[in-house]
């Protein structure tokens, strides 16, 4: 596609429910990243994929968070049993390769946990 | 672990004023440095980057940044800001070796008033 696409753009959920966020990277980009931005905070690294594998999961805040990527394309970030502190903008980015210069970001998913 | 500090949370300038946004990082090795910008309602996009060579980097829209290795700094500058420069600016760094993702600062909000 022309850019990184994320869906949904907004998600409101109740505490305790599971949510799934989707990211479609730019076609041909092998590296894919998930970041989180809480209100008034910087971008917090969550996880990245090189192809279908995730060498670094150290940023995932808890075991309620998981991510997968299939076919070197779409990635989903799943948050189980959501908590209010999970409310944030979840940003996906992709790049041609892990060491390629610069990331291309999607518009993000605004998650609100009530 | 790398970290990035952006000391200015919110900067307010009049049009035509000069801009300098501070960015300091902590990492002892060779780094790649980036500035990203997020205009209101838009997604993050790359403003400029430094990998090696001339420490003074020119970016889009008249922005530039200078890498000062001895100060671990990569400050963003623009001689004369415009109202359209109103945005949030993020500094980011990653190690120039190995599999390390971009680490972002908390961002600086720039408001340019007419």
XYZ file of N, CA and C in Angstrom:
684
model
N 0.823 -1.197 0.000
C 0.000 0.000 0.000
C 0.863 1.254 0.000
N 0.224 2.394 -0.042
C 0.939 3.651 -0.119
C 1.607 3.996 1.195
N 1.036 3.575 2.292
C 1.590 3.898 3.588
C 1.242 2.815 4.573
N 1.656 3.020 5.824
C 1.326 2.078 6.886
C -0.120 2.318 7.309
N -0.883 1.271 7.331
C -2.301 1.392 7.657
C -2.589 0.687 8.978
N -3.304 1.377 9.851
C -3.670 0.784 11.130
C -5.182 0.816 11.300
N -5.686 -0.252 11.926
C -7.122 -0.279 12.203
C -7.379 -0.985 13.528
N -8.432 -0.592 14.249
C -9.253 0.585 13.949
C -8.504 1.866 14.290
N -8.999 3.000 13.882
C -8.352 4.259 14.237
C -8.684 4.633 15.669
N -9.872 4.224 16.111
C -10.287 4.462 17.490
C -10.946 3.209 18.033
N -10.650 2.909 19.293
C -11.279 1.763 19.934
C -11.581 2.116 21.379
N -12.865 1.981 21.715
C -13.282 2.182 23.100
C -13.725 0.826 23.621
N -13.183 0.439 24.755
C -13.517 -0.857 25.302
C -13.691 -0.763 26.807
N -14.298 -1.788 27.350
C -14.492 -1.837 28.789
C -13.333 -2.579 29.444
N -13.017 -2.159 30.617
C -11.969 -2.820 31.388
C -12.237 -4.323 31.457
N -11.180 -5.094 31.206
C -11.305 -6.548 31.276
C -11.535 -7.219 29.938
N -11.913 -6.435 28.931
C -12.129 -7.020 27.605
C -10.791 -7.135 26.873
N -10.776 -8.020 25.873
C -9.605 -8.161 25.012
C -9.770 -7.274 23.783
N -8.649 -6.741 23.298
C -8.687 -5.956 22.057
C -7.581 -6.435 21.129
N -7.841 -6.250 19.849
C -6.867 -6.621 18.829
C -6.667 -5.440 17.900
N -5.433 -5.037 17.751
C -5.082 -3.907 16.893
C -4.310 -4.440 15.692
N -4.600 -3.835 14.537
C -4.029 -4.371 13.315
C -3.127 -3.349 12.641
N -2.085 -3.863 12.011
C -1.153 -2.998 11.276
C -0.819 -3.639 9.934
N -1.019 -2.856 8.870
C -0.587 -3.274 7.535
C 0.622 -2.421 7.142
N 1.806 -3.001 7.090
C 2.991 -2.188 6.765
C 3.044 -1.879 5.274
N 3.994 -1.059 4.919
C 4.228 -0.777 3.512
C 4.723 -2.065 2.841
N 4.184 -2.325 1.681
C 4.541 -3.543 0.960
C 6.053 -3.622 0.748
N 6.627 -4.774 1.098
C 8.068 -4.958 0.916
C 8.898 -4.617 2.140
N 8.276 -3.975 3.114
C 9.008 -3.639 4.347
C 9.067 -4.873 5.243
N 10.282 -5.302 5.547
C 10.426 -6.514 6.344
C 10.412 -6.230 7.845
N 10.744 -5.016 8.220
C 10.787 -4.676 9.645
C 9.505 -3.952 10.041
N 8.955 -4.334 11.168
C 7.701 -3.750 11.649
C 7.831 -3.530 13.149
N 7.360 -2.393 13.614
C 7.542 -1.985 15.005
C 6.205 -1.562 15.598
N 6.050 -1.828 16.875
C 4.910 -1.307 17.625
C 5.434 -0.397 18.732
N 4.828 0.775 18.819
C 5.123 1.721 19.880
C 3.808 2.109 20.550
N 3.935 2.615 21.770
C 2.763 3.111 22.491
C 3.060 4.543 22.941
N 2.066 5.386 22.845
C 2.224 6.765 23.291
C 1.095 7.111 24.237
N 1.417 7.178 25.498
C 0.427 7.617 26.479
C 0.355 9.128 26.464
N -0.742 9.656 26.941
C -0.967 11.094 26.938
C 0.173 11.814 27.644
N 0.788 12.752 26.943
C 1.852 13.548 27.532
C 3.185 12.838 27.642
N 3.275 11.635 27.080
C 4.518 10.869 27.158
C 5.127 10.702 25.777
N 6.365 10.232 25.759
C 7.003 9.936 24.489
C 6.566 8.594 23.950
N 7.185 8.198 22.876
C 6.873 6.901 22.277
C 7.612 5.803 23.042
N 6.856 4.831 23.470
C 7.394 3.732 24.254
C 7.475 2.506 23.351
N 8.675 1.980 23.177
C 8.863 0.823 22.312
C 8.211 -0.411 22.936
N 7.478 -1.150 22.128
C 6.839 -2.373 22.613
C 7.522 -3.618 22.058
N 7.575 -3.715 20.728
C 8.086 -4.927 20.105
C 8.399 -4.638 18.649
N 9.346 -5.382 18.083
C 9.533 -5.261 16.653
C 9.657 -6.642 16.030
N 9.357 -6.692 14.751
C 9.462 -7.907 13.962
C 10.466 -7.691 12.841
N 11.305 -8.690 12.643
C 12.147 -8.764 11.456
C 11.612 -9.965 10.690
N 10.898 -9.710 9.620
C 10.162 -10.794 8.986
C 9.039 -11.202 9.913
N 8.937 -12.507 10.157
C 7.889 -13.003 11.039
C 8.355 -13.211 12.470
N 9.636 -13.026 12.712
C 10.145 -13.285 14.060
C 10.306 -11.992 14.837
N 10.196 -12.116 16.130
C 10.285 -10.963 17.028
C 11.498 -11.127 17.934
N 12.670 -10.597 17.501
C 13.879 -10.775 18.302
C 13.849 -10.057 19.644
N 13.054 -9.001 19.733
C 13.074 -8.192 20.948
C 11.654 -7.943 21.421
N 11.276 -8.631 22.485
C 9.948 -8.438 23.068
C 10.042 -7.726 24.406
N 11.209 -7.154 24.670
C 11.464 -6.616 26.001
C 10.569 -5.449 26.369
N 10.006 -4.795 25.358
C 9.187 -3.628 25.649
C 7.753 -3.929 26.021
N 7.322 -5.163 25.822
C 5.928 -5.484 26.149
C 5.719 -5.294 27.651
N 4.711 -4.494 28.027
C 4.565 -4.108 29.443
C 4.202 -5.257 30.375
N 3.470 -6.227 29.863
C 3.071 -7.343 30.719
C 2.717 -8.531 29.840
N 2.417 -9.657 30.473
C 2.059 -10.847 29.697
C 0.653 -10.740 29.113
N -0.033 -9.640 29.391
C -1.339 -9.442 28.754
C -1.171 -8.969 27.304
N 0.031 -8.528 26.993
C 0.325 -8.015 25.654
C 1.014 -9.103 24.821
N 0.564 -9.255 23.597
C 1.223 -10.174 22.670
C 1.079 -9.619 21.267
N 1.952 -10.062 20.400
C 1.882 -9.615 19.014
C 2.332 -10.737 18.121
N 1.777 -10.741 16.941
C 2.219 -11.708 15.947
C 2.212 -11.057 14.584
N 2.953 -11.719 13.694
C 3.012 -11.223 12.323
C 3.087 -12.444 11.416
N 2.275 -12.415 10.406
C 2.240 -13.537 9.483
C 2.581 -13.058 8.076
N 3.290 -13.879 7.367
C 3.566 -13.614 5.962
C 4.338 -12.347 5.690
N 5.131 -11.900 6.648
C 5.903 -10.660 6.504
C 5.017 -9.494 6.098
N 3.768 -9.538 6.520
C 2.914 -8.395 6.216
C 2.182 -7.970 7.476
N 0.933 -8.323 7.557
C 0.071 -7.830 8.622
C 0.561 -8.281 9.999
N 0.447 -7.368 10.939
C 0.750 -7.692 12.336
C -0.452 -7.327 13.197
N -0.666 -8.112 14.234
C -1.711 -7.791 15.192
C -1.107 -7.700 16.588
N -1.532 -6.693 17.295
C -1.147 -6.518 18.696
C -2.396 -6.801 19.522
N -2.290 -7.766 20.415
C -3.434 -8.162 21.234
C -3.183 -7.780 22.682
N -4.178 -7.165 23.265
C -4.122 -6.834 24.687
C -5.268 -7.573 25.361
N -4.928 -8.446 26.273
C -5.949 -9.222 26.982
C -6.291 -8.534 28.307
N -7.531 -8.700 28.698
C -7.989 -8.180 29.997
C -7.520 -6.735 30.174
N -7.960 -5.881 29.271
C -7.481 -4.503 29.257
C -7.697 -3.806 30.594
N -6.771 -2.929 30.894
C -6.816 -2.092 32.084
C -6.835 -0.630 31.656
N -7.243 0.230 32.548
C -7.340 1.649 32.211
C -5.975 2.217 31.831
N -4.922 1.709 32.436
C -3.587 2.229 32.107
C -3.118 1.818 30.719
N -3.892 0.947 30.056
C -3.557 0.579 28.674
C -4.014 1.651 27.686
N -4.824 2.589 28.150
C -5.304 3.656 27.272
C -4.120 4.441 26.723
N -4.055 4.530 25.416
C -2.921 5.181 24.756
C -3.163 5.145 23.255
N -2.277 5.804 22.536
C -2.238 5.637 21.085
C -1.194 4.578 20.780
N -1.603 3.570 20.038
C -0.692 2.500 19.656
C -0.276 2.741 18.206
N 1.030 2.927 18.029
C 1.569 3.277 16.722
C 2.336 2.108 16.135
N 2.130 1.903 14.857
C 2.868 0.891 14.118
C 3.758 1.614 13.109
N 4.929 1.076 12.885
C 5.845 1.643 11.896
C 6.523 0.504 11.149
N 6.945 0.793 9.942
C 7.674 -0.223 9.190
C 8.873 0.406 8.489
N 9.821 -0.417 8.138
C 10.971 0.030 7.365
C 11.417 -1.106 6.462
N 12.192 -0.742 5.440
C 12.593 -1.724 4.442
C 13.335 -2.885 5.074
N 14.213 -2.542 5.998
C 14.887 -3.573 6.775
C 15.158 -2.996 8.137
N 15.623 -3.813 9.048
C 15.787 -3.329 10.412
C 16.767 -2.175 10.479
N 17.797 -2.192 9.702
C 18.802 -1.138 9.781
C 18.573 -0.047 8.743
N 17.439 -0.088 8.071
C 17.172 0.933 7.064
C 16.942 2.284 7.736
N 17.290 3.360 7.062
C 17.130 4.672 7.684
C 15.683 5.088 7.812
N 15.279 5.422 9.002
C 13.968 5.991 9.214
C 12.838 4.986 9.207
N 11.827 5.328 9.920
C 10.627 4.509 9.980
C 9.470 5.258 9.344
N 8.543 4.509 8.782
C 7.309 5.081 8.266
C 6.195 4.681 9.231
N 5.528 5.690 9.757
C 4.528 5.446 10.787
C 3.121 5.433 10.224
N 2.270 4.642 10.865
C 0.847 4.717 10.618
C 0.240 5.825 11.459
N -1.048 6.000 11.316
C -1.743 7.065 12.047
C -2.091 6.669 13.476
N -1.924 5.401 13.791
C -2.145 4.969 15.157
C -3.573 4.528 15.436
N -3.719 3.790 16.517
C -5.023 3.409 17.061
C -5.140 4.038 18.438
N -6.161 4.871 18.592
C -6.422 5.472 19.900
C -7.265 4.488 20.702
N -6.673 3.919 21.737
C -7.381 2.962 22.582
C -7.801 3.642 23.874
N -9.071 3.538 24.168
C -9.600 4.078 25.419
C -10.247 2.947 26.192
N -9.755 2.715 27.401
C -10.303 1.662 28.251
C -11.098 2.318 29.376
N -12.378 2.034 29.394
C -13.252 2.692 30.374
C -13.349 1.898 31.679
N 21.455 0.647 28.394
C 20.333 0.923 27.495
C 20.354 2.388 27.071
N 19.881 2.598 25.860
C 19.858 3.971 25.373
C 18.683 4.727 25.985
N 18.839 6.027 26.102
C 17.725 6.878 26.495
C 17.894 8.212 25.793
N 16.790 8.903 25.637
C 16.782 10.188 24.954
C 16.061 11.203 25.823
N 16.665 12.359 25.977
C 16.056 13.423 26.780
C 15.758 14.633 25.918
N 14.543 15.061 25.975
C 14.154 16.318 25.352
C 13.669 17.209 26.489
N 14.447 18.205 26.804
C 14.203 18.958 28.034
C 13.060 19.943 27.907
N 12.778 20.391 26.695
C 11.697 21.344 26.506
C 10.407 20.588 26.241
N 9.431 20.776 27.121
C 8.154 20.095 26.919
C 7.280 20.859 25.936
N 7.238 22.160 26.097
C 6.405 22.993 25.236
C 7.143 24.300 24.967
N 7.300 24.623 23.702
C 7.958 25.857 23.297
C 6.969 26.700 22.512
N 6.883 27.959 22.880
C 5.987 28.894 22.179
C 6.838 29.993 21.569
N 6.711 30.163 20.264
C 7.496 31.168 19.555
C 6.602 32.000 18.648
N 7.032 33.205 18.398
C 6.371 34.032 17.403
C 6.946 33.699 16.035
N 6.152 33.932 15.009
C 6.644 33.713 13.649
C 7.918 34.506 13.419
N 8.831 33.936 12.682
C 10.135 34.503 12.312
C 11.175 34.357 13.420
N 10.769 33.891 14.578
C 11.760 33.667 15.639
C 12.611 32.453 15.279
N 13.787 32.389 15.888
C 14.662 31.239 15.654
C 14.320 30.137 16.661
N 14.544 28.914 16.211
C 14.171 27.752 17.008
C 15.386 26.898 17.295
N 15.469 26.430 18.520
C 16.420 25.374 18.834
C 15.779 24.458 19.861
N 15.620 23.207 19.514
C 15.065 22.201 20.415
C 16.183 21.258 20.833
N 16.297 21.074 22.132
C 17.388 20.266 22.644
C 17.088 18.777 22.621
N 18.113 17.988 22.366
C 18.024 16.531 22.417
C 19.356 16.000 22.899
N 19.320 15.252 23.976
C 20.512 14.577 24.473
C 20.224 13.092 24.595
N 21.223 12.305 24.327
C 21.029 10.867 24.416
C 22.112 10.271 25.295
N 21.837 9.095 25.779
C 22.848 8.392 26.561
C 23.118 7.062 25.885
N 24.302 6.935 25.367
C 24.787 5.685 24.781
C 26.232 5.912 24.423
N 27.090 5.010 24.796
C 28.515 5.217 24.616
C 29.050 4.877 23.247
N 28.282 4.160 22.472
C 28.777 3.706 21.182
C 28.329 4.598 20.045
N 28.506 4.096 18.842
C 28.099 4.824 17.648
C 26.588 4.758 17.499
N 25.996 5.874 17.170
C 24.533 5.941 17.107
C 24.043 6.502 15.779
N 22.805 6.190 15.492
C 22.050 6.855 14.434
C 21.064 7.790 15.127
N 20.885 8.970 14.592
C 20.051 9.982 15.249
C 18.988 10.490 14.296
N 17.825 10.742 14.826
C 16.681 11.124 14.006
C 15.871 12.220 14.697
N 15.227 13.028 13.883
C 14.157 13.891 14.353
C 12.903 13.551 13.540
N 11.813 13.301 14.264
C 10.523 13.080 13.645
C 9.602 14.236 14.024
N 8.634 14.493 13.162
C 7.673 15.554 13.415
C 6.256 15.002 13.247
N 5.369 15.470 14.100
C 3.963 15.082 13.994
C 3.127 16.345 13.959
N 2.637 16.684 12.776
C 1.757 17.848 12.638
C 0.377 17.481 13.159
N -0.392 18.483 13.586
C -1.716 18.199 14.163
C -2.568 17.340 13.240
N -3.061 16.242 13.768
C -3.931 15.369 13.004
C -3.226 14.481 12.000
N -1.915 14.523 11.971
C -1.180 13.701 11.020
C -0.295 12.698 11.760
N 0.256 11.756 10.990
C 1.109 10.771 11.628
C 2.557 11.251 11.659
N 3.334 10.570 12.430
C 4.753 10.887 12.556
C 5.458 10.746 11.217
N 6.336 11.681 10.933
C 7.126 11.560 9.710
C 8.555 12.026 9.976
N 9.458 11.460 9.197
C 10.870 11.756 9.384
C 11.198 13.161 8.922
N 11.901 13.892 9.770
C 12.308 15.254 9.457
C 13.744 15.273 8.944
N 14.618 14.601 9.661
C 16.007 14.472 9.217
C 16.678 13.366 10.008
N 17.855 12.943 9.524
C 18.563 11.844 10.180
C 20.067 12.045 10.043
N 20.781 11.477 10.975
C 22.238 11.470 10.928
C 22.710 10.035 11.117
N 23.575 9.606 10.180
C 24.194 8.288 10.316
C 25.705 8.424 10.497
N 26.314 9.237 9.647
C 27.760 9.443 9.719
C 28.102 10.639 8.840
N 29.359 11.055 8.877
C 29.805 12.135 8.005
C 29.592 13.504 8.631
N 29.229 14.456 7.811
C 29.052 15.845 8.259
C 28.063 15.879 9.420
N 28.516 16.391 10.567
C 27.619 16.397 11.734
C 26.474 17.402 11.619
N 26.543 18.295 10.650
C 25.439 19.230 10.437
C 24.545 18.652 9.339
N 23.342 18.321 9.725
C 22.429 17.635 8.818
C 21.305 18.576 8.407
N 21.046 18.614 7.123
C 19.943 19.437 6.623
C 18.734 18.542 6.391
N 17.572 19.039 6.826
C 16.355 18.282 6.605
C 15.378 19.052 5.752
N 14.134 18.580 5.809
C 13.097 19.250 5.022
C 12.650 20.536 5.701
N 12.022 21.393 4.922
C 11.385 22.612 5.422
C 12.337 23.533 6.177
N 13.597 23.513 5.829
C 14.552 24.452 6.410
C 15.110 24.059 7.763
N 14.773 22.864 8.218
C 15.289 22.394 9.494
C 16.707 21.842 9.331
N 17.468 21.943 10.387
C 18.782 21.329 10.425
C 19.052 20.858 11.855
N 19.993 19.955 11.992
C 20.374 19.475 13.315
C 21.872 19.246 13.317
N 22.473 19.475 14.463
C 23.915 19.299 14.590
C 24.216 18.236 15.626
N 25.000 17.260 15.202
C 25.436 16.198 16.089
C 26.737 16.646 16.752
N 26.716 16.758 18.062
C 27.932 17.081 18.814
C 28.236 15.883 19.699
N 29.185 15.086 19.241
C 29.459 13.820 19.910
C 29.898 14.017 21.356
N 30.715 15.033 21.591
C 31.250 15.252 22.936
C 30.156 15.630 23.924
N 29.068 16.157 23.406
C 27.964 16.567 24.273
C 26.792 15.586 24.207
N 26.928 14.534 23.427
C 25.842 13.566 23.241
C 24.548 14.306 22.871
N 24.688 15.253 21.966
C 23.519 16.064 21.634
C 23.245 16.053 20.137
N 21.995 16.316 19.821
C 21.545 16.375 18.425
C 20.402 17.382 18.383
N 20.743 18.641 18.575
C 19.720 19.695 18.668
C 19.168 20.066 17.308
N 17.900 20.332 17.293
C 17.194 20.714 16.063
C 17.104 22.228 15.988
N 17.339 22.790 14.793
C 17.317 24.243 14.652
C 16.575 24.647 13.388
N 16.034 25.851 13.451
C 15.482 26.489 12.261
C 15.625 27.985 12.458
N 16.182 28.702 11.486
C 16.463 30.128 11.668
C 15.208 30.977 11.849
N 14.128 30.597 11.169
C 12.938 31.439 11.188
C 11.703 30.537 11.075
N 10.976 30.406 12.162
C 9.834 29.481 12.150
C 8.608 30.129 11.521
N 7.743 29.257 11.033
C 6.471 29.689 10.453
C 5.335 29.068 11.261
N 4.149 29.643 11.107
C 2.989 29.123 11.810
C 2.782 27.630 11.494
N 3.106 27.256 10.255
C 2.909 25.867 9.826
C 3.893 24.895 10.479
N 4.866 25.413 11.216
C 5.787 24.529 11.933
C 5.215 24.053 13.263
N 4.048 24.552 13.613
C 3.386 24.101 14.830
C 3.179 22.595 14.761
N 3.756 21.877 15.711
C 3.756 20.417 15.657
C 4.432 19.892 16.916
N 4.474 18.568 17.004
C 5.242 17.919 18.058
C 6.486 17.311 17.425
N 7.622 17.515 18.068
C 8.903 17.085 17.522
C 9.527 16.043 18.450
N 9.928 14.936 17.844
C 10.499 13.837 18.613
C 11.917 13.548 18.140
N 12.812 13.456 19.088
C 14.174 13.027 18.811
C 14.243 11.517 19.063
N 15.029 10.805 18.268
C 15.135 9.357 18.430
C 16.554 8.907 18.131
N 16.945 7.815 18.748
C 18.300 7.302 18.582
C 18.275 5.791 18.593
N 19.162 5.182 17.811
C 19.432 3.765 18.012
C 20.914 3.502 17.791
N 21.352 2.400 18.345
C 22.758 2.039 18.215
C 23.042 1.665 16.774
N 24.232 2.006 16.320
C 24.588 1.767 14.927
C 25.120 0.355 14.716
N 24.726 -0.534 15.538
C 25.147 -1.925 15.382
C 24.174 -2.788 16.159
N 23.998 -3.989 15.692
C 23.124 -4.890 16.426
C 21.660 -4.575 16.210
N 20.843 -5.339 16.807
C 19.407 -5.220 16.634
C 18.810 -4.388 17.757
N 18.860 -3.107 17.598
C 18.275 -2.234 18.617
C 17.250 -1.329 17.962
N 16.068 -1.260 18.534
C 15.036 -0.416 17.942
C 15.271 1.053 18.274
N 14.554 1.900 17.595
C 14.621 3.329 17.874
C 14.054 3.625 19.260
N 14.770 4.436 19.994
C 14.296 4.920 21.285
C 13.959 6.383 21.110
N 12.764 6.758 21.529
C 12.290 8.119 21.322
C 12.334 8.923 22.608
N 12.507 10.216 22.450
C 12.305 11.128 23.555
C 10.826 11.379 23.763
N 10.498 12.165 24.797
C 9.098 12.406 25.124
C 8.446 13.429 24.215
N 9.242 14.081 23.403
C 8.689 15.035 22.459
C 8.671 16.450 22.995
N 8.705 17.382 22.073
C 8.567 18.802 22.398
C 7.468 19.377 21.535
N 6.501 19.983 22.189
C 5.414 20.606 21.437
C 5.808 22.036 21.095
N 5.788 22.343 19.817
C 6.096 23.692 19.353
C 4.813 24.375 18.919
N 4.553 25.523 19.498
C 3.420 26.347 19.076
C 3.976 27.648 18.518
N 3.657 27.931 17.271
C 4.102 29.170 16.632
C 2.901 30.079 16.494
N 3.029 31.268 17.054
C 1.913 32.203 17.030
C 2.211 33.338 16.058
N 1.165 33.812 15.447
C 1.322 34.867 14.431
C 1.650 36.207 15.088
